[in-house]
XYZ file of C-alpha atoms in Angstrom:
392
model
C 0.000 0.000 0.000
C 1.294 3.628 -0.687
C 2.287 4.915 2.568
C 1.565 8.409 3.490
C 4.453 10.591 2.992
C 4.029 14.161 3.507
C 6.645 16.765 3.350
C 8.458 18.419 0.550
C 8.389 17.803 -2.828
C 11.259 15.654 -3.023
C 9.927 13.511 0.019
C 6.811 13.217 -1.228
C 8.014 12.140 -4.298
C 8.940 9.148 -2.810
C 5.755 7.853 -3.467
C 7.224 7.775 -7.052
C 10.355 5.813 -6.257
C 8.485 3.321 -4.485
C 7.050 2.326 -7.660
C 3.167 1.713 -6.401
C 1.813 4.175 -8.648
C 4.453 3.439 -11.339
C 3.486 -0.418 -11.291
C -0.410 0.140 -12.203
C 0.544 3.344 -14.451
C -0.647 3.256 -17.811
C -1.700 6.058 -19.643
C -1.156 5.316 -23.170
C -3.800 4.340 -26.243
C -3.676 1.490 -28.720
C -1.546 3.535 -30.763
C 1.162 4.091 -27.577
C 0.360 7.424 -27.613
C -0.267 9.666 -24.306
C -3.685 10.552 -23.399
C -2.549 14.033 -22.603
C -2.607 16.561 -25.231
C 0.836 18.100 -26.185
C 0.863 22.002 -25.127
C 2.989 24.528 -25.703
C 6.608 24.394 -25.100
C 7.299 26.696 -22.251
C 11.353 27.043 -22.592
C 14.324 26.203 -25.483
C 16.761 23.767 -25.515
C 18.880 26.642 -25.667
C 17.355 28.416 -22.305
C 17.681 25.275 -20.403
C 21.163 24.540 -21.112
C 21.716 27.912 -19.849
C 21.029 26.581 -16.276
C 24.076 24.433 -15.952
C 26.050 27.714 -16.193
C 24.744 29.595 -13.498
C 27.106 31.446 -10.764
C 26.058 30.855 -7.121
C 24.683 34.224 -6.636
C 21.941 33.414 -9.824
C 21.648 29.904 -8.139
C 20.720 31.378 -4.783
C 18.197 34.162 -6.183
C 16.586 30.985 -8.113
C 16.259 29.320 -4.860
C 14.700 32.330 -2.751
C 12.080 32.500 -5.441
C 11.687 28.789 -5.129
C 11.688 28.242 -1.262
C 8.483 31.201 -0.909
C 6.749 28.613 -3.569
C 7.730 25.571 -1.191
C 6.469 27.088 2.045
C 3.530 28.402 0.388
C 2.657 24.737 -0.671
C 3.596 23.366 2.477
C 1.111 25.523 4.511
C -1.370 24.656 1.912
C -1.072 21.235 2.557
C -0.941 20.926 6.635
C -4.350 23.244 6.373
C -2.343 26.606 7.545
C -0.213 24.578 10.450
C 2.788 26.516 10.293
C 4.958 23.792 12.994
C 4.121 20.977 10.269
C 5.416 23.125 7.542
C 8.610 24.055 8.837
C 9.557 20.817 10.001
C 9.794 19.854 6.448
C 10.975 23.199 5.005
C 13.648 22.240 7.562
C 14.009 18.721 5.751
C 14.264 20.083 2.485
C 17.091 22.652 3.585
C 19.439 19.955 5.086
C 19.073 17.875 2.023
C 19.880 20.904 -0.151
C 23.073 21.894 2.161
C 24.251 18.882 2.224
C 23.978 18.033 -1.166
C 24.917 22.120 -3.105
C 28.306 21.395 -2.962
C 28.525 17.747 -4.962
C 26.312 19.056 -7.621
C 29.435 19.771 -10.362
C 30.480 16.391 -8.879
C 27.208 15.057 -9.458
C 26.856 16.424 -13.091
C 30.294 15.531 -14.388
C 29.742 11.998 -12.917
C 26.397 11.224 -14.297
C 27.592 12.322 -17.450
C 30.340 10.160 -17.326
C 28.340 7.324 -16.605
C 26.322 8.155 -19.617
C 28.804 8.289 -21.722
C 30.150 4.904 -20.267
C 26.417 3.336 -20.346
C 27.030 2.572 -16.667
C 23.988 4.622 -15.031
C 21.715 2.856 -12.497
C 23.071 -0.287 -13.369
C 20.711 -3.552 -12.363
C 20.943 -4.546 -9.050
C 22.396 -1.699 -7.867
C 20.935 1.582 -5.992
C 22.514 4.323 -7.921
C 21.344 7.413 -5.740
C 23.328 10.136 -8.102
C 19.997 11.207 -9.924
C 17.540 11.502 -6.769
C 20.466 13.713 -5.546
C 20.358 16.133 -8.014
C 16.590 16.704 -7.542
C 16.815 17.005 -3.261
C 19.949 19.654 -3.876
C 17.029 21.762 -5.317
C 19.404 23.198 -7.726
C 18.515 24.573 -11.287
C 22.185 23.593 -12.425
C 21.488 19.191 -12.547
C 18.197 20.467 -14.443
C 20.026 20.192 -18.022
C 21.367 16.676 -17.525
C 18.457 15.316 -15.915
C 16.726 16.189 -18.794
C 19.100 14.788 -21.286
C 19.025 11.473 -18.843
C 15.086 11.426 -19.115
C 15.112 12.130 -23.106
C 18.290 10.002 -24.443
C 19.144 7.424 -21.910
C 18.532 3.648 -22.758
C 18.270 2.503 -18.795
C 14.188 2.673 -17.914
C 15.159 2.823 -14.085
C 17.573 5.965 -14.777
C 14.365 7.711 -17.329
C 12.299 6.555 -14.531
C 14.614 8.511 -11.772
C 15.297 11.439 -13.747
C 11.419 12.063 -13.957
C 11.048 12.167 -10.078
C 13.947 14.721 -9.740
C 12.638 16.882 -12.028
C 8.844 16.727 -10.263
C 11.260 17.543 -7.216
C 13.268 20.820 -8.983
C 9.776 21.800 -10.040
C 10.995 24.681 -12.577
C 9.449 25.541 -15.738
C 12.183 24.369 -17.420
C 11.310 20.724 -16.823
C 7.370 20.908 -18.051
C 8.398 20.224 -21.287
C 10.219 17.043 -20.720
C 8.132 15.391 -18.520
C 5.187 16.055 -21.087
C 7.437 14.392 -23.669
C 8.009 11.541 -20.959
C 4.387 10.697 -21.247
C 4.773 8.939 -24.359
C 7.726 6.741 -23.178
C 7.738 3.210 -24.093
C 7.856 2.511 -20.610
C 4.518 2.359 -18.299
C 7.351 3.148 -15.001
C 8.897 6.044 -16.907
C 5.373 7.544 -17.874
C 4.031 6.924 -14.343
C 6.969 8.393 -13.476
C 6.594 11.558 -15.168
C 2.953 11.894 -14.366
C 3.829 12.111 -10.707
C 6.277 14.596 -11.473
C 4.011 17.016 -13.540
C 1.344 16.704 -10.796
C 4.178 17.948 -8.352
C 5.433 20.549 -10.807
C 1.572 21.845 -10.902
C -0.018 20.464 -14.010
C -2.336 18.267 -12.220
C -5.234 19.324 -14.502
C -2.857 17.520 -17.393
C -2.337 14.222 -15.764
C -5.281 13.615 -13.387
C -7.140 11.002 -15.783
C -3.970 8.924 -15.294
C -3.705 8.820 -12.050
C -7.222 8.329 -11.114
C -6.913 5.571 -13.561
C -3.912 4.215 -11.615
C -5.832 4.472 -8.687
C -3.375 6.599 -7.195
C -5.557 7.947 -4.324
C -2.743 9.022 -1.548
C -0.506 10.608 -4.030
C -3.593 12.791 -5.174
C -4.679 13.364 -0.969
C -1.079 14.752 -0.214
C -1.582 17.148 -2.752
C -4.852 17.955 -1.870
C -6.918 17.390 -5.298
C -10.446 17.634 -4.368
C -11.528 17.146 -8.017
C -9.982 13.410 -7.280
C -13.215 13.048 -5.027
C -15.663 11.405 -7.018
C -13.331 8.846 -8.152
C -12.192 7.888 -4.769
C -15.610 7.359 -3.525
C -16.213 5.298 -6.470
C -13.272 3.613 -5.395
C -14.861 2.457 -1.835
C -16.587 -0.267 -4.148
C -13.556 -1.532 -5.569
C -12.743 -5.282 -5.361
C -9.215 -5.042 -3.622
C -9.160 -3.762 0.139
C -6.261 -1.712 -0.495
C -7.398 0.408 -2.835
C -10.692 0.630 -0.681
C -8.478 1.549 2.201
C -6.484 4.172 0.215
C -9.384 6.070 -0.934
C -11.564 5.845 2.831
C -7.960 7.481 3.994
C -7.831 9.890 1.056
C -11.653 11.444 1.836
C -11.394 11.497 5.812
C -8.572 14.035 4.611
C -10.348 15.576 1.724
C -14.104 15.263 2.303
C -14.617 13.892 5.447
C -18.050 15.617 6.405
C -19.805 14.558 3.406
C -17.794 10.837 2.695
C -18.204 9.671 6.489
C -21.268 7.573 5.641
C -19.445 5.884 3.060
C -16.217 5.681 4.603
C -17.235 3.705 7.579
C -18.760 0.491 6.351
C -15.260 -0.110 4.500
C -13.045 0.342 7.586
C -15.346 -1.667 9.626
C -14.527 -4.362 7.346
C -10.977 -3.739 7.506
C -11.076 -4.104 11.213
C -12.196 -7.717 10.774
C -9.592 -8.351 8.287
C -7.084 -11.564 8.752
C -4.343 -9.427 7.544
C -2.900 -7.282 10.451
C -1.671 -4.455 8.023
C -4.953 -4.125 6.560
C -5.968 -3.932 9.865
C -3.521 -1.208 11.002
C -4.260 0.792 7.810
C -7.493 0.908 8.930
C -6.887 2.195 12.361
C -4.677 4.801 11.131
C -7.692 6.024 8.729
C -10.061 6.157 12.243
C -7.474 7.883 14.413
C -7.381 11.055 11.398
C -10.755 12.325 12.919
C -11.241 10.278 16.100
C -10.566 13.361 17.551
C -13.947 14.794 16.381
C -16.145 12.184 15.776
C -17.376 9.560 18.239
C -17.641 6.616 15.867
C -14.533 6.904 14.749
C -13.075 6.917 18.235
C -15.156 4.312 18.887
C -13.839 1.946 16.045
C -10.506 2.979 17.018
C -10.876 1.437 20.641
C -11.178 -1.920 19.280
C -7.951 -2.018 18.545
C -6.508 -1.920 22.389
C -7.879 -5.288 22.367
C -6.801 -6.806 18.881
C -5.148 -10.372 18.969
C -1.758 -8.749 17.680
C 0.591 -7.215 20.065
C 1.801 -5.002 17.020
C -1.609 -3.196 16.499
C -2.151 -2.420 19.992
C 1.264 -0.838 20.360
C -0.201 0.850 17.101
C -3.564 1.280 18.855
C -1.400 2.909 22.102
C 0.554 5.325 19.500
C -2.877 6.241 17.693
C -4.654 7.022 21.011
C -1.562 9.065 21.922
C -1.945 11.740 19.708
C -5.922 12.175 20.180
C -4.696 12.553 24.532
C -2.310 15.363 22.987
C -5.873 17.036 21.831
C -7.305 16.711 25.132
C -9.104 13.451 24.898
C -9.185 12.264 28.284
C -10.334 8.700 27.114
C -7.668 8.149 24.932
C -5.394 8.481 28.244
C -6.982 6.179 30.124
C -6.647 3.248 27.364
C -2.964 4.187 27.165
C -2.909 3.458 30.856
C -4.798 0.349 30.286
C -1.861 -0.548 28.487
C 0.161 -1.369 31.285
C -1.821 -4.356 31.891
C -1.340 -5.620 28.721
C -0.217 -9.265 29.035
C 2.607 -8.535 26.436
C 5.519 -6.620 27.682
C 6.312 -4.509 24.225
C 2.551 -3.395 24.545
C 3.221 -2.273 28.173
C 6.659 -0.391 27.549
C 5.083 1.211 24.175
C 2.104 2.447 27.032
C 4.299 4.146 29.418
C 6.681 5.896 26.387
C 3.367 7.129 25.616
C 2.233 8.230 29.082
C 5.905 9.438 28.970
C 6.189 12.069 26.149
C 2.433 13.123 27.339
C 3.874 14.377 30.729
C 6.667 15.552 29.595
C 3.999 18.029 27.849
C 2.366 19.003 31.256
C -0.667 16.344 30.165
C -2.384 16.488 33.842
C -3.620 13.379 33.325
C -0.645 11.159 32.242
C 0.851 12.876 34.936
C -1.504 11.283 37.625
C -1.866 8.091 35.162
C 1.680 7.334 35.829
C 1.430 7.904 39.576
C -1.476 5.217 39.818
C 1.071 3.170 38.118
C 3.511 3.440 41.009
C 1.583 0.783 42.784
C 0.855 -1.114 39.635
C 1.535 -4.848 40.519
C 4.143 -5.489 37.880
C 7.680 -4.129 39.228
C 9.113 -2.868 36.047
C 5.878 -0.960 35.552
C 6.079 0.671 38.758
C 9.850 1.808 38.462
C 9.558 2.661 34.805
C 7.020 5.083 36.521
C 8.833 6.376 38.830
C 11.738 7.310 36.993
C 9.103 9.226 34.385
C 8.187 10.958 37.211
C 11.403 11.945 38.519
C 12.964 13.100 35.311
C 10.242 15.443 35.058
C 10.547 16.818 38.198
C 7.152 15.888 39.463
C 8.432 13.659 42.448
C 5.886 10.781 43.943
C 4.649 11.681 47.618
């Protein structure tokens, strides 16, 4: 299942290199031609090869321009939650320091490899064209196209793609349109991701509604993908059920509730235990605000796998963070759990909780000071004492 990934454009364009979306990708006709109708091209050959030439002063102007557009998009996403956003503006800034420097390195080498048909061999994780597109700089921009366009290697087309969806210049619009008529379903899926990412989503939503890519559309926020993920609650495999309940809580959860529910109910009672936790982590998005979803959530304090308790505990962790008082008082149930993961994953919980001031952790793990299993009961008092709320 495609995992939720938020952050910037480069991590969320993981989703691409994990090759869910790429696998069902499609997207051509009987003739192998796109779907997508070629527009305009926005820049020369000429302009773009101009980017590999830029000084570091024209490299840092392009990236104050392009770190307002990041932030902007960030906010966007996380709903206006400005401590979300910079967490991964923060992400994307360590990635580009660390990786500024290699990128003449990193351009003379992939061109090398090129040249000596040696790029992203088989069996081998060459990491030399993500790193281009998390430096976020405009200069890799002319040989990742030249990679995407010219290069034999599907796996190196396919990379290029997603770290040109990360750069997310003008520059690369062209390309990636091109990309879409690759001979290769990865490479096009590839590049479909990318142009969403780079802001034509309008171009390349039939494709990936068609490849049912539901979370991919959710962490972008594309209500228009709405209709097609309810439609998708009907669909045959589970996962793509559970991907699209997820994708509406975020996007539509007043009006898709009554639709949503009857599909994680069923993924409650699932054999599988990921399907299982999938569908806990769909309840615990707005068990803060709505008692049936809170109340589906519960049942999994008392699932028949250790791991989706401790998931359960984690879940009910954050929802005692918004002031749930319930929530706290399952965590503390926890500690009677007859498994002793569940019960250390309780009190970590209880833990970072009162290391917030959370009044009732607080008193939760002074109960647990007389709690009849011994490593419970010092575990608890050494909480306590670190946090300088000593036990009478």
């Amino acid at each position: 299942m495609v995992k939720k990934v938020l952050g910037s454009l480069v991590v969320l364009s993981m989703v691409i290199w994990g090759g869910t979306v790429l696998q069902a990708m499609g997207g051509k006709t009987a003739e192998g031609k796109s779907e997508v109708k070629e527009t305009k091209v926005k820049m020369s050959e000429a302009e773009i090869r101009q980017y590999e030439k830029m000084s570091q002063e024209e490299v840092e102007k392009w990236w104050k321009v392009r770190r307002e557009e990041i932030w902007e998009q960030l906010v966007k996403r996380y709903k206006g939650d400005e401590k979300q956003a910079k967490v991964e503006m923060e992400l994307i800034e360590h990635y580009r320091k660390k990786l500024k420097p290699q990128v003449p390195s990193l351009i003379k080498s992939v061109r090398k490899a090129m040249k000596d048909k040696t790029l992203c061999p088989p069996d081998y994780e060459d990491m030399r064209l993500l790193d281009l597109g998390r430096a976020e700089d405009p200069r890799g921009i002319p040989v990742l196209i030249e990679v995407l366009k010219t290069y034999e290697v599907a796996e190196a087309r396919v990379q290029a793609a997603s770290a040109l969806g990360g750069i997310k210049d003008k520059s690369v619009i062209n390309a990636l349109k091109e990309a879409l008529n690759d001979e290769n379903k990865k490479v096009r899926g590839s590049a479909s991701c990318a142009l969403a990412l780079s802001g034509e989503i309008e171009l390349v939503l039939p494709l990936l509604i068609k490849a049912k890519a539901f979370i991919f559309l959710k962490d972008l926020g594309i209500k228009e993908a709405i209709p097609a993920m309810k439609a998708a609650l009907q669909d045959k495999d589970i996962k793509v059920r559970l991907e699209a309940a997820l994708s509406l809580i975020n996007l539509d959860p007043d009006n898709s509730k009554v639709l949503i529910f009857p599909v994680l109910r069923d993924a409650l009672k699932d054999n599988d235990k990921w399907i299982r936790n999938e569908a806990l982590c769909c309840l615990a998005e707005i068990g803060d605000r709505d008692k049936e979803a809170f109340h589906l959530l519960k049942e999994g304090v008392n699932d028949k796998d250790e791991y989706i308790r401790r998931t359960t505990l984690r879940l009910l962790e954050r929802l005692g963070r918004k002031g749930n008082k319930e929530a706290i008082c399952l965590i503390k149930e926890g500690l009677n759990d007859k498994d002793e993961y569940v019960r250390d994953d309780a009190l970590k919980c209880l833990k970072r909780l009162a290391k917030e001031g959370n009044k009732d952790a607080i008193s939760s793990l002074k109960e647990a000071l007389k709690h009849e299993n011994r490593n419970v009961r010092e575990e608890s008092k050494q909480i306590l004492e670190k946090i300088e709320e000593k036990p009478k």
